[in-house]
Coordinates of C-alpha atoms in Angstrom, one line a residue:
X1 CA 122.4 -180.4 -162.2
X2 CA 119.2 -180.0 -160.1
X3 CA 117.5 -182.7 -162.2
X4 CA 114.6 -184.7 -160.8
X5 CA 114.4 -188.3 -162.0
X6 CA 112.9 -191.6 -161.0
X7 CA 114.9 -194.9 -161.0
X8 CA 112.6 -197.9 -161.7
X9 CA 113.2 -201.6 -161.8
X10 CA 113.6 -203.1 -165.3
X11 CA 111.1 -205.9 -165.8
X12 CA 111.1 -208.7 -168.4
X13 CA 108.0 -210.6 -169.0
X14 CA 104.5 -209.6 -169.9
X15 CA 101.3 -208.2 -168.4
X16 CA 98.4 -210.4 -167.5
X17 CA 96.5 -208.4 -170.1
X18 CA 98.8 -209.7 -172.8
X19 CA 98.5 -213.3 -171.5
X20 CA 94.7 -213.1 -171.4
X21 CA 94.6 -211.6 -174.9
X22 CA 96.5 -214.7 -176.1
X23 CA 95.1 -217.4 -173.9
X24 CA 91.6 -216.1 -173.2
X25 CA 91.3 -218.3 -170.1
X26 CA 93.6 -219.6 -167.5
X27 CA 93.5 -222.9 -165.6
X28 CA 92.4 -222.8 -161.9
X29 CA 96.0 -223.4 -160.8
X30 CA 97.4 -220.6 -162.9
X31 CA 94.7 -218.2 -161.8
X32 CA 95.1 -219.0 -158.2
X33 CA 98.9 -218.6 -158.3
X34 CA 98.6 -215.1 -159.8
X35 CA 95.7 -214.1 -157.6
X36 CA 97.5 -215.2 -154.4
X37 CA 100.6 -213.1 -155.3
X38 CA 98.4 -210.0 -156.1
X39 CA 96.6 -210.5 -152.8
X40 CA 100.0 -210.4 -151.0
X41 CA 101.0 -207.2 -152.8
X42 CA 97.7 -205.6 -152.0
X43 CA 97.9 -206.7 -148.4
X44 CA 101.3 -205.0 -148.2
X45 CA 99.9 -201.8 -149.7
X46 CA 96.8 -201.9 -147.5
X47 CA 98.9 -202.5 -144.4
X48 CA 100.3 -199.0 -145.1
X49 CA 96.9 -197.5 -145.8
X50 CA 97.5 -197.3 -149.5
X51 CA 94.6 -198.1 -151.9
X52 CA 95.7 -199.0 -155.5
X53 CA 92.5 -197.9 -157.1
X54 CA 93.4 -199.4 -160.6
X55 CA 93.9 -203.2 -160.2
X56 CA 93.4 -204.7 -163.6
X57 CA 95.2 -207.2 -165.9
X58 CA 97.2 -204.4 -167.5
X59 CA 98.7 -203.5 -164.1
X60 CA 99.6 -207.1 -163.2
X61 CA 103.0 -208.1 -164.6
X62 CA 104.2 -211.7 -164.9
X63 CA 107.9 -212.4 -164.7
X64 CA 109.4 -215.5 -166.5
X65 CA 110.1 -217.2 -163.2
X66 CA 106.4 -217.2 -162.2
X67 CA 106.6 -214.2 -159.9
X68 CA 104.0 -211.5 -160.2
X69 CA 104.4 -207.7 -159.7
X70 CA 101.6 -205.2 -159.2
X71 CA 102.3 -202.1 -161.2
X72 CA 101.2 -198.5 -161.6
X73 CA 100.3 -196.9 -158.3
X74 CA 99.7 -193.6 -160.1
X75 CA 96.1 -193.5 -158.9
X76 CA 96.8 -194.8 -155.4
X77 CA 95.6 -192.9 -152.4
X78 CA 95.1 -193.2 -148.7
X79 CA 92.3 -195.3 -147.3
X80 CA 89.1 -193.3 -147.1
X81 CA 90.2 -190.9 -149.9
X82 CA 87.5 -188.6 -151.0
X83 CA 85.5 -190.0 -153.9
X84 CA 87.0 -189.5 -157.3
X85 CA 86.1 -191.4 -160.4
X86 CA 89.5 -193.1 -161.0
X87 CA 90.4 -196.4 -162.4
X88 CA 89.8 -198.5 -165.5
X89 CA 86.0 -198.6 -166.1
X90 CA 85.6 -202.4 -166.5
X91 CA 87.3 -203.0 -163.1
X92 CA 86.0 -200.1 -161.0
X93 CA 84.1 -200.9 -157.8
X94 CA 80.6 -199.4 -157.5
X95 CA 81.8 -196.9 -154.9
X96 CA 84.4 -195.6 -157.3
X97 CA 81.7 -195.1 -160.0
X98 CA 79.6 -193.2 -157.5
X99 CA 82.6 -191.1 -156.4
X100 CA 82.3 -192.4 -152.8
X101 CA 85.3 -192.8 -150.5
X102 CA 87.5 -195.9 -151.2
X103 CA 89.1 -198.4 -149.0
X104 CA 90.7 -201.9 -149.2
X105 CA 87.4 -203.4 -150.4
X106 CA 87.7 -201.2 -153.6
X107 CA 90.8 -203.1 -154.6
X108 CA 89.1 -206.4 -153.6
X109 CA 86.3 -205.7 -156.1
X110 CA 88.7 -204.9 -158.9
X111 CA 90.7 -208.1 -158.2
X112 CA 87.5 -210.1 -158.2
X113 CA 86.6 -208.7 -161.7
X114 CA 90.1 -209.6 -162.8
X115 CA 89.7 -213.1 -161.5
X116 CA 86.4 -213.4 -163.3
X117 CA 88.1 -212.5 -166.6
X118 CA 91.0 -214.9 -165.9
X119 CA 88.8 -218.0 -165.5
X120 CA 85.9 -217.0 -167.7
X121 CA 87.8 -215.5 -170.7
X122 CA 85.7 -212.4 -170.6
X123 CA 84.7 -209.6 -168.2
X124 CA 81.5 -209.7 -166.2
X125 CA 80.0 -206.7 -168.0
X126 CA 80.7 -206.2 -171.7
X127 CA 78.2 -203.5 -172.4
X128 CA 79.0 -201.3 -175.5
X129 CA 80.7 -198.3 -173.7
X130 CA 82.3 -197.4 -170.5
X131 CA 79.2 -195.5 -169.1
X132 CA 77.0 -198.6 -169.7
X133 CA 79.6 -200.8 -168.0
X134 CA 79.8 -198.5 -165.0
X135 CA 76.1 -198.3 -164.7
X136 CA 75.9 -202.1 -164.8
X137 CA 78.5 -202.3 -162.0
X138 CA 76.3 -200.1 -159.8
X139 CA 72.9 -201.7 -160.7
X140 CA 73.6 -205.4 -161.2
X141 CA 75.4 -208.3 -159.6
X142 CA 78.1 -210.0 -161.7
X143 CA 77.1 -213.2 -163.5
X144 CA 77.8 -216.4 -161.6
X145 CA 81.2 -217.5 -163.0
X146 CA 80.1 -221.1 -162.3
X147 CA 77.4 -220.8 -164.9
X148 CA 79.8 -219.2 -167.4
X149 CA 82.4 -222.0 -166.8
X150 CA 80.6 -225.2 -165.8
X151 CA 82.8 -227.2 -163.4
X152 CA 84.7 -224.1 -162.2
X153 CA 86.6 -224.8 -159.0
X154 CA 84.3 -223.8 -156.1
X155 CA 87.2 -221.9 -154.4
X156 CA 87.6 -219.6 -157.3
X157 CA 83.9 -219.2 -157.7
X158 CA 83.5 -218.2 -154.1
X159 CA 86.6 -215.9 -154.4
X160 CA 85.0 -214.1 -157.3
X161 CA 81.4 -213.9 -156.0
X162 CA 82.6 -212.6 -152.5
X163 CA 85.0 -210.1 -153.9
X164 CA 82.5 -208.7 -156.4
X165 CA 79.6 -207.9 -154.1
X166 CA 78.2 -204.5 -155.0
X167 CA 77.9 -203.5 -151.4
X168 CA 81.4 -203.0 -150.0
X169 CA 80.1 -203.9 -146.5
X170 CA 79.4 -207.4 -147.9
X171 CA 82.9 -207.9 -149.4
X172 CA 85.8 -209.4 -147.6
X173 CA 87.5 -206.5 -145.6
X174 CA 90.8 -206.9 -147.5
X175 CA 93.1 -209.0 -149.6
X176 CA 94.4 -211.0 -146.7
X177 CA 90.9 -212.6 -146.3
X178 CA 90.8 -213.5 -150.0
X179 CA 94.3 -215.0 -149.7
X180 CA 93.1 -217.3 -146.9
X181 CA 90.5 -218.7 -149.3
X182 CA 93.1 -219.5 -151.9
X183 CA 95.6 -221.0 -149.5
X184 CA 93.4 -223.7 -148.1
X185 CA 95.2 -227.1 -148.3
X186 CA 94.1 -229.1 -151.3
X187 CA 91.6 -226.4 -152.2
X188 CA 92.4 -226.3 -155.9
X189 CA 92.4 -229.2 -158.4
X190 CA 95.6 -230.2 -160.2

């Protein structure tokens, strides 16, 4: 019938956004498990020179068996894509806000902001509107999550602070490096 259609996997579960709206904060173990799986998904995409450009809790899906899926590659593009202001404002890397070319470190930043929200129960910048949030992302460092949550696991604190550096040159070069941080033996408390 000359019909174009897309066949997609049926998923049962909920988004990380829904979980955070209910729970507000996750334990270090829960956060690390989700983050590690998203790092693997991003490493797979990055290995094919695909940058997601919209990593955020609404695009992270949690299955009942504990597995995680990274959703919505609708804004994805190749590494080095010309600058476009794409993404969800609270999770956009400074280079996205400034319409500069994107690479793996753009997704790293967004995952760092997501991790901040997972363990702190709020986003790093909660200014009144999207433009103020994006301005803060370009002009200010994120708050130290260890001050927001005293006693925060040092591994998660380092994960967040390294991923959310404003200068992409100072961020880990990709999700694989972040994953190495999370997979250290006995790195996280029970």
